[in-house]
Every structure is written in structure tokens, then in C-alpha cells.
Short mmCIF file of C-alpha atoms in Angstrom, two decimals:
data_model
loop_
_atom_site.label_atom_id
_atom_site.label_comp_id
_atom_site.label_asym_id
_atom_site.label_seq_id
_atom_site.Cartn_x
_atom_site.Cartn_y
_atom_site.Cartn_z
CA MET A 18 -13.52 -32.25 1.92
CA THR A 19 -16.63 -32.10 -0.25
CA ASP A 20 -16.44 -29.60 -3.07
CA VAL A 21 -19.39 -27.52 -1.99
CA SER A 22 -19.37 -25.45 -5.16
CA ALA A 23 -20.33 -28.59 -7.03
CA THR A 24 -23.19 -29.72 -4.81
CA GLY A 25 -25.78 -27.74 -6.67
CA VAL A 26 -27.34 -26.71 -3.39
CA SER A 27 -28.82 -23.25 -3.73
CA SER A 28 -28.14 -20.85 -0.92
CA THR A 29 -31.74 -20.93 0.30
CA GLU A 30 -31.56 -24.68 0.85
CA VAL A 31 -28.50 -24.38 3.06
CA SER A 32 -28.81 -25.94 6.50
CA ALA A 33 -29.38 -23.55 9.37
CA ASP A 34 -26.81 -25.45 11.42
CA PRO A 35 -23.83 -23.15 11.44
CA HIS A 36 -21.44 -26.05 11.75
CA SER A 37 -22.52 -28.00 8.72
CA GLY A 38 -22.66 -27.31 5.05
CA PRO A 39 -21.42 -24.46 2.90
CA HIS A 40 -21.35 -20.96 4.31
CA GLY A 41 -21.79 -17.51 2.88
CA TYR A 42 -18.16 -16.87 2.07
CA MET A 43 -17.79 -19.97 -0.06
CA SER A 44 -18.16 -18.19 -3.38
CA ASN A 45 -14.89 -16.42 -2.73
CA LYS A 46 -13.10 -19.29 -1.06
CA ASP A 47 -10.12 -19.25 -3.41
CA ALA A 48 -9.76 -15.49 -3.10
CA TYR A 49 -9.75 -15.77 0.71
CA LEU A 50 -7.20 -18.57 0.63
CA LYS A 51 -4.97 -16.53 -1.66
CA ARG A 52 -5.15 -13.48 0.62
CA LEU A 53 -4.46 -15.58 3.72
CA ARG A 54 -1.46 -17.21 2.04
CA ARG A 55 -0.11 -13.72 1.30
CA ILE A 56 -0.69 -12.75 4.94
CA GLU A 57 1.14 -15.91 6.05
CA GLY A 58 4.00 -14.79 3.78
CA GLN A 59 3.99 -11.37 5.45
CA ALA A 60 4.33 -13.07 8.86
CA ARG A 61 7.32 -15.01 7.54
CA GLY A 62 8.80 -11.85 6.03
CA LEU A 63 8.53 -10.12 9.42
CA GLN A 64 10.48 -12.95 11.04
CA GLY A 65 13.20 -12.46 8.44
CA MET A 66 13.30 -8.72 9.16
CA VAL A 67 13.67 -9.32 12.90
CA ALA A 68 16.31 -12.02 12.34
CA ASP A 69 18.24 -9.67 10.03
CA ASP A 70 18.12 -6.78 12.53
CA LYS A 71 16.14 -4.56 10.19
CA TYR A 72 15.24 -1.10 11.41
CA CYS A 73 12.28 -1.10 13.85
CA ILE A 74 10.35 1.52 11.91
CA ASP A 75 10.59 -0.54 8.70
CA ILE A 76 9.31 -3.57 10.61
CA LEU A 77 6.46 -1.49 12.05
CA THR A 78 5.50 -0.36 8.54
CA GLN A 79 5.20 -4.02 7.51
CA VAL A 80 3.18 -4.83 10.62
CA SER A 81 0.75 -2.02 9.73
CA ALA A 82 0.46 -3.34 6.16
CA MET A 83 -0.21 -6.86 7.47
CA THR A 84 -2.80 -5.55 9.95
CA SER A 85 -4.59 -3.73 7.12
CA ALA A 86 -4.58 -6.89 5.00
CA LEU A 87 -6.08 -8.89 7.89
CA GLN A 88 -8.68 -6.20 8.50
CA ALA A 89 -9.66 -6.35 4.82
CA VAL A 90 -10.17 -10.12 5.12
CA ALA A 91 -12.28 -9.60 8.23
CA LEU A 92 -14.45 -6.99 6.51
CA GLY A 93 -14.86 -9.28 3.49
CA LEU A 94 -15.96 -12.20 5.67
CA LEU A 95 -18.33 -9.93 7.57
CA ASN A 96 -19.88 -8.62 4.37
CA ASP A 97 -20.43 -12.18 3.11
CA HIS A 98 -21.87 -13.18 6.47
CA LEU A 99 -24.32 -10.28 6.60
CA SER A 100 -25.36 -10.76 2.97
CA HIS A 101 -25.99 -14.47 3.35
CA CYS A 102 -26.31 -15.93 6.84
CA VAL A 103 -27.89 -12.91 8.53
CA VAL A 104 -30.30 -12.18 5.66
CA GLU A 105 -31.35 -15.86 5.48
CA ALA A 106 -31.89 -16.01 9.23
CA ALA A 107 -33.90 -12.77 9.12
CA VAL A 108 -36.18 -14.27 6.47
CA LYS A 109 -36.77 -17.32 8.71
CA GLY A 110 -37.42 -14.95 11.60
CA GLY A 111 -37.88 -15.80 15.26
CA ASP A 112 -35.15 -16.57 17.73
CA GLU A 113 -32.72 -17.63 15.06
CA ALA A 114 -32.82 -14.21 13.40
CA ASP A 115 -32.18 -12.56 16.77
CA ALA A 116 -29.36 -14.96 17.56
CA LYS A 117 -27.67 -14.37 14.18
CA VAL A 118 -27.87 -10.60 14.51
CA LYS A 119 -26.46 -10.75 18.05
CA GLU A 120 -23.66 -13.03 16.91
CA ALA A 121 -22.79 -10.79 13.95
CA PHE A 122 -22.89 -7.74 16.18
CA ASP A 123 -20.53 -9.32 18.71
CA ALA A 124 -18.09 -10.09 15.89
CA ILE A 125 -18.33 -6.48 14.68
CA ALA A 126 -17.72 -5.13 18.20
CA ARG A 127 -14.61 -7.34 18.53
CA LEU A 128 -13.40 -6.05 15.16
CA VAL A 129 -14.00 -2.40 16.04
CA ARG A 130 -12.13 -2.81 19.31
CA SER A 131 -9.25 -4.99 18.07
CA MET B 30 24.36 -11.94 8.65
CA THR B 31 26.59 -10.76 11.46
CA ASP B 32 25.60 -12.00 14.88
CA VAL B 33 25.06 -8.60 16.44
CA SER B 34 24.54 -10.01 19.89
CA ALA B 35 28.20 -11.06 19.86
CA THR B 36 29.71 -7.77 18.74
CA GLY B 37 30.07 -6.40 22.24
CA VAL B 38 28.95 -3.00 20.98
CA SER B 39 27.07 -1.16 23.71
CA SER B 40 23.86 0.55 22.71
CA THR B 41 25.39 4.02 23.13
CA GLU B 42 28.05 3.22 20.54
CA VAL B 43 25.48 2.19 17.96
CA SER B 44 25.73 3.89 14.59
CA ALA B 45 23.14 6.52 13.82
CA ASP B 46 22.60 4.85 10.45
CA PRO B 47 19.28 3.15 10.83
CA HIS B 48 20.26 0.48 8.35
CA SER B 49 23.37 -0.80 10.12
CA GLY B 50 24.07 -2.30 13.48
CA PRO B 51 21.87 -3.61 16.25
CA HIS B 52 18.56 -1.90 16.97
CA GLY B 53 16.55 -1.27 20.08
CA TYR B 54 14.44 -4.40 19.86
CA MET B 55 17.38 -6.77 19.78
CA SER B 56 17.25 -7.67 23.46
CA ASN B 57 13.91 -9.37 22.83
CA LYS B 58 14.70 -10.77 19.42
CA ASP B 59 13.88 -14.37 20.33
CA ALA B 60 10.64 -13.34 21.97
CA TYR B 61 9.60 -11.41 18.84
CA LEU B 62 10.51 -14.33 16.59
CA LYS B 63 8.47 -16.68 18.77
CA ARG B 64 5.43 -14.40 18.65
CA LEU B 65 5.73 -13.95 14.89
CA ARG B 66 5.97 -17.71 14.37
CA ARG B 67 2.77 -18.10 16.38
CA ILE B 68 1.13 -15.40 14.21
CA GLU B 69 2.31 -17.25 11.08
CA GLY B 70 0.67 -20.38 12.54
CA GLN B 71 -2.56 -18.42 13.04
CA ALA B 72 -2.47 -17.40 9.36
CA ARG B 73 -2.09 -21.08 8.40
CA GLY B 74 -4.87 -22.05 10.80
CA LEU B 75 -7.17 -19.53 9.13
CA GLN B 76 -6.48 -21.10 5.72
CA GLY B 77 -7.46 -24.46 7.17
CA MET B 78 -10.69 -23.02 8.55
CA VAL B 79 -11.61 -21.51 5.16
CA ALA B 80 -10.66 -24.72 3.32
CA ASP B 81 -12.80 -26.76 5.76
CA ASP B 82 -15.82 -24.45 5.37
CA LYS B 83 -15.80 -23.43 9.02
CA TYR B 84 -18.45 -21.01 10.19
CA CYS B 85 -17.68 -17.37 9.23
CA ILE B 86 -18.13 -16.08 12.76
CA ASP B 87 -15.60 -18.60 14.10
CA ILE B 88 -13.15 -17.51 11.40
CA LEU B 89 -13.77 -13.85 12.29
CA THR B 90 -13.03 -14.61 15.95
CA GLN B 91 -9.66 -16.04 14.93
CA VAL B 92 -8.96 -13.03 12.70
CA SER B 93 -9.63 -10.73 15.68
CA ALA B 94 -7.28 -12.79 17.87
CA MET B 95 -4.58 -12.64 15.20
CA THR B 96 -5.06 -8.88 14.78
CA SER B 97 -4.66 -8.40 18.54
CA ALA B 98 -1.49 -10.51 18.53
CA LEU B 99 -0.06 -8.40 15.68
CA GLN B 100 -1.01 -5.20 17.47
CA ALA B 101 0.80 -6.40 20.59
CA VAL B 102 3.95 -7.02 18.51
CA ALA B 103 3.63 -3.52 17.03
CA LEU B 104 3.26 -1.93 20.47
CA GLY B 105 6.26 -3.89 21.76
CA LEU B 106 8.43 -2.77 18.84
CA LEU B 107 7.27 0.80 19.30
CA ASN B 108 8.07 0.75 23.01
CA ASP B 109 11.57 -0.58 22.30
CA HIS B 110 12.03 2.02 19.59
CA LEU B 111 10.97 4.93 21.81
CA SER B 112 13.09 3.68 24.74
CA HIS B 113 16.23 3.24 22.67
CA CYS B 114 16.42 4.89 19.24
CA VAL B 115 14.32 7.97 20.05
CA VAL B 116 15.91 8.57 23.47
CA GLU B 117 19.42 8.19 22.00
CA ALA B 118 18.61 10.55 19.13
CA ALA B 119 17.14 13.08 21.59
CA VAL B 120 20.39 13.03 23.59
CA LYS B 121 22.37 13.74 20.42
CA GLY B 122 19.91 16.53 19.63
CA GLY B 123 19.63 18.55 16.44
CA ASP B 124 18.03 17.45 13.22
CA GLU B 125 18.46 13.78 13.99
CA ALA B 126 16.33 14.04 17.12
CA ASP B 127 13.62 15.85 15.16
CA ALA B 128 13.78 13.28 12.36
CA LYS B 129 13.52 10.33 14.77
CA VAL B 130 10.54 11.83 16.58
CA LYS B 131 8.81 12.53 13.26
CA GLU B 132 9.51 9.02 12.06
CA ALA B 133 8.23 7.45 15.30
CA PHE B 134 5.16 9.66 15.21
CA ASP B 135 4.36 8.63 11.62
CA ALA B 136 4.60 4.97 12.63
CA ILE B 137 2.26 5.61 15.58
CA ALA B 138 -0.24 7.42 13.33
CA ARG B 139 -0.25 4.45 10.90
CA LEU B 140 -0.80 2.12 13.84
CA VAL B 141 -3.66 4.18 15.29
CA ARG B 142 -5.35 4.32 11.89
CA SER B 143 -4.72 0.70 10.80
CA MET C 18 -4.98 31.10 35.50
CA THR C 19 -1.50 32.45 34.97
CA ASP C 20 -0.72 33.45 31.42
CA VAL C 21 2.11 31.03 30.90
CA SER C 22 3.02 32.46 27.54
CA ALA C 23 4.09 35.63 29.36
CA THR C 24 6.39 34.03 31.92
CA GLY C 25 9.44 34.28 29.73
CA VAL C 26 10.46 30.77 30.75
CA SER C 27 12.17 29.02 27.86
CA SER C 28 11.13 25.47 27.18
CA THR C 29 14.45 24.08 28.46
CA GLU C 30 13.92 25.74 31.84
CA VAL C 31 10.49 24.19 32.29
CA SER C 32 9.95 22.36 35.58
CA ALA C 33 9.97 18.59 35.45
CA ASP C 34 6.74 18.64 37.45
CA PRO C 35 4.15 17.67 34.88
CA HIS C 36 1.51 19.64 36.72
CA SER C 37 3.19 23.05 36.61
CA GLY C 38 4.30 25.40 33.88
CA PRO C 39 3.69 25.45 30.15
CA HIS C 40 3.49 22.21 28.22
CA GLY C 41 4.50 21.14 24.78
CA TYR C 42 1.18 21.76 23.09
CA MET C 43 0.99 25.41 24.13
CA SER C 44 2.17 26.81 20.84
CA ASN C 45 -0.99 25.49 19.19
CA LYS C 46 -3.32 26.17 22.08
CA ASP C 47 -5.77 28.26 20.03
CA ALA C 48 -5.82 25.71 17.24
CA TYR C 49 -6.63 22.91 19.73
CA LEU C 50 -9.36 24.99 21.35
CA LYS C 51 -10.88 25.68 17.95
CA ARG C 52 -10.86 22.01 17.00
CA LEU C 53 -12.36 20.98 20.34
CA ARG C 54 -15.12 23.58 20.00
CA ARG C 55 -15.94 22.11 16.59
CA ILE C 56 -16.02 18.62 18.16
CA GLU C 57 -18.33 19.93 20.90
CA GLY C 58 -20.55 21.26 18.10
CA GLN C 59 -20.54 17.81 16.47
CA ALA C 60 -21.71 16.28 19.77
CA ARG C 61 -24.56 18.81 19.89
CA GLY C 62 -25.38 18.13 16.24
CA LEU C 63 -25.65 14.42 17.00
CA GLN C 64 -28.15 15.11 19.78
CA GLY C 65 -30.22 17.08 17.27
CA MET C 66 -30.10 14.18 14.81
CA VAL C 67 -31.27 11.69 17.45
CA ALA C 68 -33.98 14.09 18.69
CA ASP C 69 -35.19 14.59 15.10
CA ASP C 70 -35.29 10.83 14.40
CA LYS C 71 -32.69 11.03 11.67
CA TYR C 72 -31.73 7.84 9.90
CA CYS C 73 -29.31 5.66 11.97
CA ILE C 74 -26.80 5.34 9.14
CA ASP C 75 -26.59 9.13 8.76
CA ILE C 76 -26.01 9.44 12.51
CA LEU C 77 -23.33 6.74 12.33
CA THR C 78 -21.59 8.66 9.53
CA GLN C 79 -21.43 11.73 11.79
CA VAL C 80 -20.15 9.63 14.70
CA SER C 81 -17.35 8.33 12.46
CA ALA C 82 -16.47 11.89 11.40
CA MET C 83 -16.41 13.01 15.03
CA THR C 84 -14.25 10.04 16.03
CA SER C 85 -11.78 10.90 13.27
CA ALA C 86 -11.66 14.53 14.44
CA LEU C 87 -10.96 13.40 18.02
CA GLN C 88 -8.29 11.00 16.82
CA ALA C 89 -6.62 13.83 14.92
CA VAL C 90 -6.55 15.93 18.11
CA ALA C 91 -5.05 12.99 20.01
CA LEU C 92 -2.34 12.48 17.38
CA GLY C 93 -1.55 16.21 17.41
CA LEU C 94 -1.19 16.25 21.20
CA LEU C 95 0.94 13.14 21.09
CA ASN C 96 3.23 14.63 18.45
CA ASP C 97 3.68 17.78 20.52
CA HIS C 98 4.31 15.70 23.62
CA LEU C 99 6.95 13.51 21.96
CA SER C 100 8.66 16.52 20.34
CA HIS C 101 8.86 18.51 23.58
CA CYS C 102 8.32 16.70 26.88
CA VAL C 103 9.81 13.34 25.87
CA VAL C 104 12.80 14.86 24.04
CA GLU C 105 13.53 17.20 26.98
CA ALA C 106 13.28 14.35 29.47
CA ALA C 107 15.57 12.21 27.31
CA VAL C 108 18.20 14.98 27.34
CA LYS C 109 18.03 15.09 31.14
CA GLY C 110 18.32 11.31 31.17
CA GLY C 111 17.95 8.97 34.13
CA ASP C 112 14.71 7.82 35.68
CA GLU C 113 12.77 10.79 34.39
CA ALA C 114 13.52 9.90 30.77
CA ASP C 115 12.40 6.32 31.41
CA ALA C 116 9.24 7.50 33.17
CA LYS C 117 8.33 9.91 30.36
CA VAL C 118 8.82 7.27 27.68
CA LYS C 119 6.72 4.78 29.66
CA GLU C 120 4.00 7.36 30.17
CA ALA C 121 3.96 8.32 26.48
CA PHE C 122 3.91 4.67 25.49
CA ASP C 123 0.94 3.95 27.77
CA ALA C 124 -0.95 6.84 26.17
CA ILE C 125 -0.14 5.49 22.70
CA ALA C 126 -1.31 1.99 23.66
CA ARG C 127 -4.61 3.41 24.96
CA LEU C 128 -4.99 5.32 21.69
CA VAL C 129 -4.25 2.28 19.51
CA ARG C 130 -6.76 0.20 21.46
CA SER C 131 -9.51 2.84 21.84
CA MET D 4 -40.99 17.41 16.49
CA THR D 5 -43.60 14.66 16.45
CA ASP D 6 -43.42 12.29 19.37
CA VAL D 7 -42.86 9.14 17.36
CA SER D 8 -43.18 6.89 20.38
CA ALA D 9 -46.83 7.93 20.55
CA THR D 10 -47.73 7.28 16.92
CA GLY D 11 -48.80 3.72 17.54
CA VAL D 12 -47.07 2.66 14.35
CA SER D 13 -45.70 -0.85 14.76
CA SER D 14 -42.21 -1.45 13.54
CA THR D 15 -43.39 -3.63 10.65
CA GLU D 16 -45.51 -0.79 9.29
CA VAL D 17 -42.55 1.58 9.15
CA SER D 18 -42.00 3.26 5.80
CA ALA D 19 -39.10 1.99 3.76
CA ASP D 20 -38.07 5.58 3.15
CA PRO D 21 -35.03 5.99 5.37
CA HIS D 22 -35.74 9.69 5.79
CA SER D 23 -39.24 9.44 7.20
CA GLY D 24 -40.80 7.88 10.24
CA PRO D 25 -39.35 6.34 13.39
CA HIS D 26 -36.15 4.38 13.18
CA GLY D 27 -34.75 1.39 14.99
CA TYR D 28 -32.92 3.24 17.70
CA MET D 29 -35.99 5.10 18.91
CA SER D 30 -36.67 2.83 21.87
CA ASN D 31 -33.46 4.05 23.44
CA LYS D 32 -33.70 7.65 22.31
CA ASP D 33 -33.42 9.14 25.80
CA ALA D 34 -30.46 6.92 26.64
CA TYR D 35 -28.67 8.03 23.45
CA LEU D 36 -29.40 11.68 24.18
CA LYS D 37 -28.05 11.29 27.71
CA ARG D 38 -24.85 9.66 26.48
CA LEU D 39 -24.36 12.31 23.80
CA ARG D 40 -24.86 15.10 26.34
CA ARG D 41 -22.16 13.50 28.49
CA ILE D 42 -19.88 13.31 25.43
CA GLU D 43 -20.59 16.99 24.73
CA GLY D 44 -19.58 17.67 28.35
CA GLN D 45 -16.33 15.76 27.79
CA ALA D 46 -15.59 17.96 24.76
CA ARG D 47 -16.12 21.04 26.94
CA GLY D 48 -13.98 19.56 29.70
CA LEU D 49 -11.16 19.02 27.21
CA GLN D 50 -11.30 22.69 26.21
CA GLY D 51 -10.96 23.62 29.90
CA MET D 52 -7.94 21.32 30.24
CA VAL D 53 -6.23 22.89 27.22
CA ALA D 54 -7.09 26.43 28.40
CA ASP D 55 -5.68 25.63 31.86
CA ASP D 56 -2.44 24.18 30.45
CA LYS D 57 -3.11 20.73 31.86
CA TYR D 58 -0.52 18.06 31.24
CA CYS D 59 -0.72 16.60 27.69
CA ILE D 60 -0.88 13.00 28.92
CA ASP D 61 -3.85 13.78 31.18
CA ILE D 62 -5.59 15.42 28.22
CA LEU D 63 -4.82 12.37 26.05
CA THR D 64 -6.33 10.10 28.70
CA GLN D 65 -9.55 12.11 28.51
CA VAL D 66 -9.51 12.01 24.71
CA SER D 67 -9.23 8.20 24.85
CA ALA D 68 -12.16 8.03 27.30
CA MET D 69 -14.25 10.26 25.04
CA THR D 70 -13.33 8.17 21.97
CA SER D 71 -14.43 5.00 23.78
CA ALA D 72 -17.73 6.65 24.77
CA LEU D 73 -18.35 7.66 21.15
CA GLN D 74 -17.46 4.17 19.93
CA ALA D 75 -19.96 2.71 22.40
CA VAL D 76 -22.68 4.98 21.00
CA ALA D 77 -21.74 3.91 17.47
CA LEU D 78 -21.91 0.22 18.37
CA GLY D 79 -25.28 0.74 20.07
CA LEU D 80 -26.72 2.49 17.01
CA LEU D 81 -25.33 -0.21 14.76
CA ASN D 82 -26.85 -2.97 16.89
CA ASP D 83 -30.25 -1.25 16.78
CA HIS D 84 -29.91 -0.75 13.04
CA LEU D 85 -29.04 -4.39 12.35
CA SER D 86 -31.79 -5.68 14.66
CA HIS D 87 -34.49 -3.51 13.14
CA CYS D 88 -33.84 -1.88 9.76
CA VAL D 89 -31.66 -4.63 8.28
CA VAL D 90 -33.81 -7.49 9.54
CA GLU D 91 -36.99 -5.79 8.26
CA ALA D 92 -35.41 -5.15 4.88
CA ALA D 93 -34.23 -8.76 4.70
CA VAL D 94 -37.78 -9.98 5.31
CA LYS D 95 -39.01 -7.76 2.44
CA GLY D 96 -36.19 -9.14 0.30
CA GLY D 97 -35.12 -7.99 -3.12
CA ASP D 98 -33.03 -4.96 -3.91
CA GLU D 99 -33.94 -3.21 -0.71
CA ALA D 100 -32.46 -5.99 1.42
CA ASP D 101 -29.26 -5.85 -0.62
CA ALA D 102 -29.11 -2.07 -0.36
CA LYS D 103 -29.62 -2.11 3.41
CA VAL D 104 -26.92 -4.73 3.94
CA LYS D 105 -24.51 -2.78 1.76
CA GLU D 106 -25.28 0.44 3.60
CA ALA D 107 -24.82 -1.21 7.02
CA PHE D 108 -21.61 -2.82 5.87
CA ASP D 109 -20.22 0.52 4.65
CA ALA D 110 -21.00 2.06 8.05
CA ILE D 111 -19.23 -0.85 9.79
CA ALA D 112 -16.17 -0.48 7.55
CA ARG D 113 -15.98 3.24 8.36
CA LEU D 114 -16.24 2.39 12.06
CA VAL D 115 -13.55 -0.29 11.92
CA ARG D 116 -11.21 2.09 10.10
CA SER D 117 -11.94 5.26 12.09
#
């Protein structure tokens, strides 16, 4: 993988193709990876609790904590996306701006309902 | 760890101590472990997506799927808990019944708000 | 409407028919009515905000407050229901206990997902 | 109240002051008012159910329906806000764009958590 933080590409030069190049969340990539590793650890911890016959309510408390951690990651990604991708698309205008807003909105609706 | 599935203790003989003995969810233990392993895999998959600079919206879609999977585990555990621990405590009556209902309710409130 | 609080029927004598007699939440009936009237007022307030072209974000803030108020009513009703109807059904045992737990669980699942 | 739909002000001429002038959701004003009136009716219906000692689970079902209706209004307002106010602010750029994105994000976070 290319180290995008070293490419010297400013955010306004970023390709509009959503499947190429660095994305809005890149600045915090390490922080996201760290949080996701912790969430992975929580999933492993839950397996241990089930295997060890821990009390259901204690397991549920951990599931709620893990859900909150995931939700925080989602909100972080969404904030980065709005601040970068959506704002850049809005500046370009036209169909792309509309498409980006629709796409972001659909992601928000899934988040609100999940 | 004692293999509780081999103790031959029927659910009505289970100790009231929430930290000993088999709990309500035990009948589905393997199913819960399987689902939690899949959720752990989703957490690893998300790390791969971030590391590979995948598009934020695609990552968010996976986070929503993982959140739904976690929520389904929580609802399953809660259903088992209500059907077994709470019903058994209610039959015994007294303070224990009240305590179990309060405890279950607190877990539900955390779930609704998380 | 019959004044159920004057029937002198104790909660343990209550009919199993869910559509007759006093229910678990009755003790707080006035408090629920008061909270629901306030929620009705919030719905009217929102109409005023839309009619007066208030700023979308301010309207959204009020919608969130109203949603939280509704959620609090739902959790209160659920707590009452678990403490009374479900516990009473569990004491009676048999199919009715199972049916009440299933019914309560379905309501919880709708709440978690709504 | 001024009939903003008759002002002939195009959306790009709208004042940046969030507390003056027509806002993004205006095109659907009547639809929002209709939905909010229906939600107000649901709040009144819930009071009738409580007053008539209806079964808690039936009341909870109505609360969930009302919560979903409110959430749908919130998502509609948010979509309008992103499509209009946020996109317009992004085009202007600078601090205002940042402020609008932050404000929208905060509203989304409240929605996800409520």
C-alpha cells in the first residue's frame, strides 16, 4: 500500500473517483486502526465471557460498550466524510454534489436506524 | 472451567448466585460463539478497509452491518435472560425477583440508548 | 370507562385477559398522562417552528428532545410491564408465562430498533 | 408570517444568517406540517389509551410507531439541510462551511444517540 500521507497531494487535488486515492479519514488512520483493534479485542473478550458462562447481564453490558465504541467510530468516519468528501463535491457542484449528499444521507439513515 | 453442559443440573436447580453455574443462554452457547467470531472477523475486516484506504461510505456500511449483528446478539441474550433468569426469579418471588427485573430493565435501557 | 382504581381488585387477582382490568402502569397513570400531554405540546411546538420558517437545525434539536421524551415514556411503561404483568405471569407459569415473555421481548426489540 | 414561497428569492441569494429568511426544508413545508399534525394526533391517541387502561404492550406498540414517524421527520429535515444549507455553505467556503458541517454533524450525532 502507498503511504498516502507522504504523497504530498493536497486534499483539493484528490481524485473524485471514490475508489482511488486517499480519502477524508486518512489523517486519523492510525487512530481509527487503534480503535478498531480495541473493538476486535472486545469481540474476543465477549467470546471468552460466553465460553466461561459469565452472567448474561455482564455480557450484555460489554455488548453495549462495544456498540457504543462502534457507533463512535461511525460518527468519526461520518464527520470526516462530511468535512472532506461532501464539502469538496459541493464545491465542484452539479450531479456529483447531489450524488455525494444522497450517499452520505443514506449512510446516516442506516446509522440512525441500526 | 467446568463443562457446565455435562453437570446434569436442571435449570430449576441452578444457584441464584449470578456468578456461579450455568446461565440461561447456555443452550445456544455454540451459536453465540459462532456469531461473535463472525463479528470479530468484521472488526478485522474493517481494519483492512481502513488500512487499504477504502471509501468512507463503504466502511460505514460495514460498520452498520456489524452494529446490527451485535444488536442481534444483544437481543438474543436478553431474550434468553428474560425467559430463564427473570422467570425463575419471579417464581421465587421477593427481593430477588425485584432485583432481577431491575437489572434486566437497566440492561434494556442501556441497549435502547446505545 | 370504569374507574379501575375503585374496583378493589388486588393485582394478583387481575384477569389474565390483557384487554380487561387494570394494568401494571396504572399506579403512575397521571404521571404518564402529564408526560404525554407535554409531548403533544412538543409536537404542536414543532408545527409552529416549521410554520415560522425556523432554522432546520433548531427544529432537529427539538425533534431529538421529543424523541428522548417518548423513549423515556416507553422505558417507563416497559419497566412497569416487566415488574407487574411479566412477573405475575411467570408466577402462574405455563404457556402464559412464555407468551408474556415473548410479547415483552417483541416490544423491546421494536424499541431497540425504532 | 410572510409567505416565503412567494418572495421570489432564489436559494443562492438566501442570507447566511440562520435565523432569517427561508430555509432548505421550505419546499416541503406542507408535507412536514401534515406529518407533525399526525404525530400530534398520535400523542393524543396515546393519552386516550392510558386513560382507558389499554394494555401496556399495545401502548408500547403505538409509542414505537410514533418514534419511527418522528425519526422519519428528522431524517427528512436532515436531508433537506444537507442538500441546501450545507451545500451552499460549502460553495461559499471558509469558516462558514466548517461551521455548517460541524453543526449538521452535531445534529446527526444527537439523532444517532437519541
